[in-house]
Coordinates of C-alpha atoms and ligand atoms in Angstrom, one line a residue:
X1 CA 23.6 6.2 43.4
X2 CA 22.5 9.1 41.0
X3 CA 21.2 7.6 37.8
X4 CA 23.1 9.0 34.3
X5 CA 21.0 11.6 32.3
X6 CA 20.6 11.3 28.9
X7 CA 21.6 14.8 27.3
X8 CA 18.7 15.9 25.1
X9 CA 18.8 15.3 21.4
X10 CA 19.5 19.2 20.6
X11 CA 19.9 21.4 23.4
X12 CA 16.8 23.5 22.1
X13 CA 14.4 20.4 21.4
X14 CA 12.2 21.7 23.8
X15 CA 10.9 23.9 21.3
X16 CA 9.7 20.9 19.2
X17 CA 6.8 18.5 20.2
X18 CA 8.7 15.6 20.8
X19 CA 7.4 12.2 19.6
X20 CA 7.2 9.9 22.6
X21 CA 8.3 6.4 21.4
X22 CA 9.2 3.7 19.1
X23 CA 8.5 0.2 19.1
X24 CA 9.5 -3.3 17.1
X25 CA 9.1 -6.8 17.1
X26 CA 10.0 -9.6 15.3
X27 CA 9.3 -13.4 15.0
X28 CA 10.4 -16.6 13.3
X29 CA 14.0 -15.2 12.2
X30 CA 17.6 -16.2 13.4
X31 CA 19.1 -14.0 16.4
X32 CA 16.2 -11.7 16.5
X33 CA 17.6 -9.0 18.7
X34 CA 20.3 -8.2 15.8
X35 CA 16.5 -7.3 13.9
X36 CA 15.2 -5.7 16.9
X37 CA 18.4 -3.8 17.2
X38 CA 18.4 -2.4 13.9
X39 CA 14.8 -1.6 13.6
X40 CA 15.3 0.8 16.7
X41 CA 17.9 2.4 15.1
X42 CA 15.5 3.2 12.3
X43 CA 13.1 4.2 14.6
X44 CA 15.7 6.4 16.9
X45 CA 13.8 9.8 16.0
X46 CA 10.8 8.8 18.0
X47 CA 12.8 8.6 21.3
X48 CA 16.5 8.9 21.9
X49 CA 16.7 8.7 25.7
X50 CA 16.7 5.1 26.6
X51 CA 16.0 1.9 24.7
X52 CA 15.3 -1.6 25.5
X53 CA 15.0 -5.3 24.0
X54 CA 13.7 -8.3 25.5
X55 CA 13.9 -11.7 23.6
X56 CA 13.2 -15.2 24.3
X57 CA 15.3 -18.4 23.8
X58 CA 14.2 -22.1 24.6
X59 CA 17.0 -22.6 26.5
X60 CA 17.8 -19.3 27.7
X61 CA 14.4 -18.3 28.6
X62 CA 13.6 -14.6 28.7
X63 CA 16.4 -12.1 28.8
X64 CA 16.3 -8.7 28.7
X65 CA 18.8 -5.4 28.4
X66 CA 17.6 -1.8 29.2
X67 CA 19.7 0.9 28.7
X68 CA 20.2 5.0 28.8
X69 CA 21.0 6.3 25.1
X70 CA 21.2 5.7 21.5
X71 CA 20.4 1.9 20.3
X72 CA 23.7 2.2 17.9
X73 CA 26.0 3.0 21.7
X74 CA 24.1 0.0 23.4
X75 CA 22.9 -2.6 21.1
X76 CA 25.8 -3.2 18.8
X77 CA 28.3 -4.6 21.1
X78 CA 28.8 -8.6 21.3
X79 CA 28.4 -8.5 25.2
X80 CA 25.2 -7.5 24.8
X81 CA 23.6 -9.3 22.0
X82 CA 25.1 -12.9 22.9
X83 CA 23.0 -12.3 25.8
X84 CA 19.6 -11.9 23.9
X85 CA 19.8 -15.2 22.2
X86 CA 16.5 -16.5 20.5
X87 CA 13.8 -16.5 17.3
X88 CA 11.6 -13.8 18.9
X89 CA 11.9 -10.1 20.4
X90 CA 10.4 -7.2 21.0
X91 CA 12.1 -3.3 21.4
X92 CA 11.6 0.0 22.2
X93 CA 12.7 3.4 22.0
X94 CA 11.5 6.3 24.4
X95 CA 11.2 9.5 25.5
X96 CA 9.4 10.2 28.8
X97 CA 5.8 11.3 27.9
X98 CA 4.6 9.7 31.2
X99 CA 6.5 8.3 34.2
X100 CA 9.3 10.2 35.6
X101 CA 10.3 13.2 33.8
X102 CA 13.7 14.5 33.6
X103 CA 15.9 12.0 35.7
X104 CA 14.8 9.1 34.3
X105 CA 15.0 5.8 36.2
X106 CA 15.9 2.3 34.4
X107 CA 13.3 0.9 35.7
X108 CA 10.9 3.3 33.6
X109 CA 12.7 1.8 30.4
X110 CA 10.4 -0.6 28.4
X111 CA 9.8 -3.3 27.6
X112 CA 7.9 -4.2 30.8
X113 CA 8.1 -7.8 31.8
X114 CA 5.4 -9.7 34.0
X115 CA 5.4 -13.4 35.1
X116 CA 2.1 -15.3 34.7
X117 CA 0.7 -18.4 35.6
X118 CA 1.0 -19.7 32.0
X119 CA 4.3 -18.2 31.7
X120 CA 6.1 -14.9 30.9
X121 CA 4.9 -11.8 28.5
X122 CA 6.7 -8.5 27.9
X123 CA 5.2 -5.7 26.3
X124 CA 6.3 -2.4 24.6
X125 CA 3.7 0.7 24.4
X126 CA 3.7 3.5 22.5
X127 CA 1.1 6.4 23.4
X128 CA 0.0 7.4 26.8
X129 CA -2.9 6.2 28.8
X130 CA -4.9 8.8 30.3
X131 CA -6.7 7.2 33.0
X132 CA -3.6 5.9 34.7
X133 CA -3.8 7.9 37.5
X134 CA -7.4 6.2 38.1
X135 CA -6.3 2.7 37.0
X136 CA -3.5 2.7 39.3
X137 CA -4.7 4.0 42.6
X138 CA -7.3 1.0 41.9
X139 CA -4.6 -1.5 41.3
X140 CA -2.5 -0.6 44.4
X141 CA -6.0 -0.3 46.4
X142 CA -6.5 -4.4 45.3
X143 CA -2.7 -5.2 46.2
X144 CA -1.0 -4.6 42.8
X145 CA 3.3 -3.4 43.5
X146 CA 4.2 -1.1 40.9
X147 CA 7.7 -1.1 39.8
X148 CA 8.1 2.0 37.7
X149 CA 6.1 5.2 37.5
X150 CA 5.2 4.7 33.8
X151 CA 1.7 4.5 33.0
X152 CA 2.3 1.4 30.5
X153 CA 3.1 -0.8 33.7
X154 CA -0.8 -0.4 34.4
X155 CA -1.1 -3.3 31.2
X156 CA 0.9 -5.6 32.9
X157 CA -1.1 -5.4 36.3
X158 CA -4.5 -5.3 34.3
X159 CA -3.3 -8.5 32.9
X160 CA -2.2 -10.4 35.8
X161 CA -5.6 -9.4 37.6
X162 CA -7.5 -11.3 34.4
X163 CA -9.2 -14.7 34.6
X164 CA -8.6 -15.5 31.1
X165 CA -6.3 -18.5 30.0
X166 CA -4.0 -17.3 27.7
X167 CA -1.9 -14.0 27.4
X168 CA -3.8 -12.4 24.2
X169 CA -6.9 -12.8 26.1
X170 CA -5.6 -11.3 29.3
X171 CA -4.0 -8.2 27.3
X172 CA -7.8 -8.1 25.2
X173 CA -9.2 -7.7 28.7
X174 CA -6.4 -5.5 30.1
X175 CA -6.7 -2.8 27.4
X176 CA -10.3 -2.4 27.6
X177 CA -9.8 -0.7 30.8
X178 CA -7.1 1.3 29.3
X179 CA -8.0 4.9 27.8
X180 CA -6.1 7.0 25.2
X181 CA -3.7 6.2 22.5
X182 CA -1.9 3.0 22.7
X183 CA 0.0 0.8 20.1
X184 CA 1.5 -2.0 21.6
X185 CA 4.2 -4.5 20.8
X186 CA 3.9 -7.7 23.0
X187 CA 5.5 -11.4 23.2
X188 CA 5.2 -14.2 24.8
X189 CA 7.3 -17.5 24.3
X190 CA 6.1 -18.7 21.4
X191 CA 3.7 -15.3 20.1
X192 CA 4.5 -11.9 18.8
X193 CA 1.1 -9.8 19.2
X194 CA 0.3 -6.4 18.3
X195 CA -2.6 -3.7 19.3
X196 CA -3.9 -0.8 18.1
X197 CA -6.2 1.3 20.2
X198 CA -9.9 1.4 18.9
X199 CA -9.0 5.0 17.4
X200 CA -5.8 4.2 16.1
X201 CA -4.1 7.4 17.4
X202 CA -0.5 5.8 17.5
X203 CA 0.8 4.2 13.9
X204 CA 1.8 0.3 13.8
X205 CA 2.6 -1.7 10.8
X206 CA 3.1 -5.3 9.5
X207 CA 5.9 -6.8 7.8
X208 CA 7.0 -9.9 6.3
X209 CA 11.2 -11.0 6.8
X210 CA 11.9 -14.4 5.6
X211 CA 9.5 -16.9 7.2
X212 CA 9.1 -14.8 10.0
X213 CA 6.9 -11.5 10.3
X214 CA 7.7 -8.2 12.0
X215 CA 5.8 -5.2 14.0
X216 CA 7.1 -1.4 13.8
X217 CA 6.3 1.4 14.3
X218 CA 7.1 2.8 11.0
X219 CA 7.6 1.5 7.8
X220 CA 11.4 2.6 7.9
X221 CA 12.2 0.3 10.2
X222 CA 11.1 -2.7 8.2
X223 CA 13.3 -1.2 5.3
X224 CA 16.4 -1.3 7.3
X225 CA 15.9 -5.3 7.8
X226 CA 14.8 -6.1 4.7
X227 CA 11.2 -6.9 5.5
X228 CA 8.2 -6.2 3.1
X229 CA 5.7 -3.9 4.1
X230 CA 2.5 -5.9 3.8
X231 CA -0.3 -3.6 5.5
X232 CA -1.1 -1.3 8.8
X233 CA -2.4 -3.0 11.7
X234 CA -6.3 -1.4 11.6
X235 CA -7.6 0.8 14.3
X236 CA -8.7 -1.3 17.5
X237 CA -7.5 -4.5 15.9
X238 CA -5.0 -7.2 17.6
X239 CA -2.5 -9.5 15.6
X240 CA -1.4 -12.7 16.9
X241 CA 1.8 -14.2 15.0
X242 CA 3.0 -17.7 16.1
X243 CA 4.6 -20.2 13.3
X244 CA 1.3 -20.9 11.8
X245 CA 0.6 -17.3 10.7
X246 CA -1.1 -14.2 11.4
X247 CA -4.5 -14.0 13.0
X248 CA -6.6 -10.8 13.4
X249 CA -9.5 -10.3 16.0
X250 CA -11.1 -6.8 16.8
X251 CA -11.5 -6.9 20.8
X252 CA -12.9 -3.1 20.9
X253 CA -16.0 -1.5 19.9
X254 CA -15.4 -0.3 16.3
X255 CA -15.1 3.4 16.3
X256 CA -13.7 5.9 14.0
X257 CA -10.4 6.2 13.2
X258 CA -8.7 9.1 14.7
X259 CA -4.9 8.6 13.7
X260 CA -2.7 11.5 14.4
X261 CA -2.3 14.3 12.0
X262 CA 1.3 15.5 13.5
X263 CA 2.6 12.0 12.2
X264 CA 1.8 13.4 8.6
X265 CA 3.5 16.8 9.5
X266 CA 6.7 15.8 11.6
X267 CA 6.8 12.7 13.8
X268 CA 7.2 10.1 11.4
X269 CA 10.4 9.5 8.7
X270 CA 9.8 11.1 5.5
X271 CA 10.5 7.9 4.1
X272 CA 8.1 5.7 5.6
X273 CA 4.5 5.3 4.2
X274 CA 1.4 6.4 5.8
X275 CA -2.0 5.6 4.6
X276 CA -0.4 4.2 1.6
X277 CA 1.3 7.5 0.7
X278 CA 5.0 8.4 1.5
X279 CA 5.0 10.7 4.5
X280 CA 7.8 12.9 1.9
X281 CA 4.8 13.2 -0.6
X282 CA 2.2 14.5 1.9
X283 CA 4.6 16.7 3.4
X284 CA 5.5 18.4 0.0
X285 CA 1.7 18.8 -0.6
X286 CA 1.5 20.6 2.5
X287 CA 3.9 23.0 0.8
X288 CA 1.8 22.9 -2.1
X289 CA -1.5 24.0 0.0
X290 CA 0.3 26.2 2.1
X291 CA 1.6 28.4 -0.8
X292 CA -2.0 28.4 -2.3
X293 CA -3.2 29.8 0.8
X294 CA -0.4 32.0 1.9
X295 CA 1.4 33.5 -1.2
X296 CA 3.7 35.9 -0.9
X297 CA 6.4 37.8 -3.0
X298 CA 10.1 36.4 -2.2
X299 CA 13.5 35.7 -3.5
X300 CA 14.1 32.3 -2.1
X301 CA 12.0 29.7 -0.4
X302 CA 14.2 28.1 2.7
X303 CA 13.9 25.2 5.0
X304 CA 14.2 25.2 8.3
X305 CA 16.1 21.7 8.2
X306 CA 15.7 18.9 8.5
X307 CA 11.8 18.9 8.9
X308 CA 10.8 21.7 7.0
X309 CA 12.5 20.7 3.8
X310 CA 9.9 18.6 2.1
X311 CA 7.5 21.2 2.8
X312 CA 9.8 24.0 1.5
X313 CA 10.2 22.0 -1.8
X314 CA 6.2 21.9 -2.1
X315 CA 6.1 25.6 -1.3
X316 CA 8.6 26.7 -4.0
X317 CA 7.3 24.1 -6.5
X318 CA 3.9 25.7 -6.3
X319 CA 4.9 29.3 -6.2
X320 CA 7.6 28.9 -8.4
X321 CA 9.7 30.9 -6.2
X322 CA 13.5 29.3 -6.3
X323 CA 14.2 26.8 -3.7
X324 CA 17.7 27.3 -1.7
X325 CA 19.3 25.6 1.6
X326 CA 19.5 28.9 3.0
X327 CA 20.3 27.5 6.5
X328 CA 22.6 24.4 6.8
X329 CA 22.6 22.1 9.6
X330 CA 25.4 20.8 11.3
X331 CA 25.0 17.0 10.9
X332 CA 27.2 16.4 13.8
X333 CA 25.6 18.2 16.6
X334 CA 24.1 15.6 19.2
X335 CA 26.1 14.6 22.3
X336 CA 28.6 16.9 22.3
X337 CA 26.9 19.5 24.8
X338 CA 25.6 17.4 27.3
X339 CA 24.8 20.0 29.7
X340 CA 21.8 21.8 28.9
X341 CA 22.8 25.0 30.9
X342 CA 20.8 28.5 29.9
X343 CA 24.4 29.5 28.2
X344 CA 24.1 26.3 26.0
X345 CA 20.5 26.7 25.6
X346 CA 20.9 30.5 24.1
X347 CA 23.7 29.1 21.7
X348 CA 21.9 26.3 20.9
X349 CA 20.2 27.4 17.3
X350 CA 24.0 28.5 16.1
X351 CA 25.4 25.2 17.2
X352 CA 23.2 23.7 15.3
X353 CA 22.5 25.8 12.3
X354 CA 24.3 28.0 10.5
X355 CA 23.0 30.6 7.6
X356 CA 24.4 30.4 4.2
X357 CA 25.2 34.2 4.1
X358 CA 26.1 34.3 0.6
X359 CA 22.8 33.0 -0.9
X360 CA 20.9 35.3 1.7
X361 CA 22.2 38.5 1.4
X362 CA 20.0 41.2 0.4
X363 CA 17.0 38.9 -0.5
X364 CA 13.3 38.7 0.6
X365 CA 13.2 35.0 2.4
X366 CA 10.6 32.5 2.9
X367 CA 11.3 29.9 5.7
X368 CA 9.0 27.1 5.9
X369 CA 9.0 25.2 9.1
X370 CA 6.8 22.1 10.7
X371 CA 5.3 24.1 13.7
X372 CA 5.9 26.7 16.0
X373 CA 5.5 25.6 19.6
X374 CA 7.4 28.0 22.1
X375 CA 8.7 30.2 19.6
X376 CA 12.0 30.8 21.0
X377 CA 13.7 29.0 17.8
X378 CA 11.7 30.8 15.5
X379 CA 13.0 34.0 16.9
X380 CA 16.9 33.2 16.7
X381 CA 16.4 31.4 13.6
X382 CA 14.8 34.7 11.9
X383 CA 17.8 36.7 13.6
X384 CA 20.3 34.4 12.3
X385 CA 18.9 35.1 8.9
X386 CA 18.5 39.2 9.6
X387 CA 22.1 39.2 10.3
X388 CA 23.1 37.0 7.6
X389 CA 21.7 40.5 5.2
X390 CA 18.1 39.2 4.4
X391 CA 15.8 42.0 3.8
X392 CA 12.5 40.3 4.4
X393 CA 12.1 37.0 6.3
X394 CA 8.6 35.7 5.9
X395 CA 7.4 32.6 7.9
X396 CA 5.6 29.8 6.7
X397 CA 4.3 27.4 9.1
X398 CA 3.4 23.9 7.6
X399 CA 0.9 23.1 10.5
X400 CA -1.8 24.9 12.2
X401 CA -1.4 27.0 15.5
X402 CA -0.4 24.4 17.9
X403 CA -2.7 26.0 20.7
X404 CA -3.4 22.8 22.7
X405 CA -1.1 20.2 24.8
X406 CA -0.9 16.6 23.4
X407 CA -2.4 13.6 25.9
X408 CA -1.8 10.9 23.6
X409 CA 2.2 10.2 24.0
X410 CA 3.7 13.2 22.5
X411 CA 5.7 15.3 25.1
X412 CA 4.2 19.0 25.0
X413 CA 4.6 22.0 26.9
X414 CA 1.9 23.0 29.3
X415 CA -0.7 24.9 27.3
X416 CA 0.5 28.7 28.7
X417 CA 3.6 28.1 27.2
X418 CA 2.3 27.4 23.5
X419 CA 2.5 30.8 22.0
X420 CA -0.9 30.0 20.1
X421 CA -2.3 29.6 22.9
X422 CA -1.9 33.2 24.3
X423 CA -1.3 34.7 21.0
X424 CA -3.4 35.5 17.6
X425 CA -1.7 34.8 14.2
X426 CA -0.8 38.7 14.1
X427 CA 0.7 39.0 17.6
X428 CA 2.8 35.9 16.9
X429 CA 4.2 37.9 13.8
X430 CA 4.7 40.9 15.9
X431 CA 6.2 39.0 18.9
X432 CA 8.6 37.1 16.5
X433 CA 9.7 40.2 14.9
X434 CA 9.0 38.9 11.4
X435 CA 7.7 40.5 8.1
X436 CA 5.0 38.2 8.1
X437 CA 3.7 34.9 9.8
X438 CA 1.3 31.8 8.2
X439 CA 0.3 28.8 9.0
X440 CA -1.6 26.2 7.0
X441 CA -5.1 26.2 7.8
X442 CA -6.7 23.0 9.0
X443 CA -8.8 22.1 6.2
X444 CA -5.5 22.9 3.8
X445 CA -3.7 20.3 6.0
X446 CA -6.5 17.5 5.8
X447 CA -6.6 18.3 2.0
X448 CA -3.0 17.9 1.7
X449 CA -2.8 14.4 3.7
X450 CA -5.5 13.3 0.7
X451 CA -8.6 14.3 2.7
X452 CA -10.0 16.2 -0.9
X453 CA -13.3 17.7 0.9
X454 CA -11.1 19.1 3.9
X455 CA -11.9 18.3 7.7
X456 CA -15.0 17.1 8.2
X457 CA -16.1 18.9 11.5
X458 CA -19.0 16.8 12.6
X459 CA -16.5 14.0 12.6
X460 CA -12.9 14.6 11.9
X461 CA -11.1 11.8 10.2
X462 CA -8.2 12.6 12.1
X463 CA -7.0 13.3 15.8
X464 CA -5.7 17.0 15.4
X465 CA -6.6 17.8 19.0
X466 CA -3.2 19.9 19.2
X467 CA -4.7 22.1 16.9
X468 CA -8.2 22.2 17.4
X469 CA -8.5 21.5 21.0
X470 CA -11.3 18.8 20.3
X471 CA -10.1 15.9 22.1
X472 CA -11.3 12.3 20.8
X473 CA -10.3 10.9 24.2
X474 CA -11.1 13.0 27.1
X475 CA -8.0 12.9 29.2
X476 CA -9.2 12.4 32.3
X477 CA -6.2 12.3 34.2
X478 CA -5.3 15.9 33.6
X479 CA -8.8 17.1 33.7
X480 CA -8.7 15.9 37.5
X481 CA -5.5 17.6 37.7
X482 CA -7.0 20.9 36.6
X483 CA -6.7 21.0 32.9
X484 CA -9.5 22.7 31.1
X485 CA -10.9 21.5 28.0
X486 CA -12.1 23.8 25.4
X487 CA -15.7 25.1 26.1
X488 CA -18.1 25.4 23.8
X489 CA -18.3 29.0 22.9
X490 CA -14.1 28.8 22.2
Ligands
LIG1 S1 -2.9 16.1 20.0 FE1 -1.8 16.3 17.9 S2 0.3 15.2 18.2 FE2 -1.7 14.5 19.8 S3 -1.9 12.9 18.8 FE3 -3.7 14.2 18.3 S4 -2.9 15.1 16.6 FE4 -1.1 13.8 17.1

């Protein structure tokens, strides 16, 4: 039977890097599934293709529901939620960054479940395992039977092969074999488990809700359930939460943190807290840095909504050039146009964004966007602004040029599709036919996220591989498939 295919969130979403997944878990509350559904709803920006919830109840045992589409369309009906009883549950929302792309099978939708001698366990994974091919080959040779095409399923099979006597220890064993980026939320009958990879590439936070606890990709999902944000799970940390409280372990060799700097720029919601600071504040600081580094005479600063908004406000405050909503977003765009045909793609930007003509006419406009990936959207937005009568268009970008793909759980086009991989900044400006195009520098971005001295080139404080080409973990699977890492001369 053909599988239903989810529409993209917007027809031109392929011109943005797409965050991969959101994960959420809760223990020690009545009807955990309701909390998980709300948490996933708040994390929907991290994945809109499909979602799943697993719960455990002493009478019904483990129960799960996995569906294509939005959380609000699947996990609000009594019919579904009444099948997910119990005081403990985990959930996952996804785009496909590994496993089947395009036409996804429901078997690739997480959480995954495994039945072990000591009981069952479910896991939800955010990130990407960079040695999944090699692990999969080895596991299949040794008799494992895979159900999905997802890299995350390797974790379940590695756990099944571990000789440890309890599930958290088996998970430690399994994750020691795994390379790449992972934040994991897992559950047994009685335990909620959270783990971050030794570099802490992807986020994971801990909250307190009533007598129970919650784990989430972002703090905005704690807010929606009224949970108190306690702290971030540290890179390389595993927390095991039971009715006795939170136990913390550090099962991996300690390494210096390499959190994804793009979470600050774009992926995380602006009302989340990262590294002790609101994402909104950081984005405003990025805009200020951008104004200092790349001033230009103009009449208006306009964001490309919505993700460019805080940086545009920062740019305006720093430069003294008035801020204006020169482009208005149609909030109700979304699932209306389910066929991503070429014709719809071409209309895409106009369906979603409209220029506020009265503001723009005759003005020199600075457009602030979070990133340039393929450049197709930037070009169309520039045309709309010029059609509306702007006299000049200057692009200011709140991230450095995206010249390398991400292999740590973010959906990026192949390298030759990235505008910045094949063109210099001047060539890009010419290609987009704008009056000027400038990006924040890597050092400027580091300063904006709170590193006053900028980037430490000997040991960068963050993962910034998509800008620098310096991958903190060698993407072994991709190298095997022919990906060429940056050479020393580059
Ligand atoms: S490569 Fe870029 S998007 Fe991927 S984890 Fe690193 S900083 Fe984030």
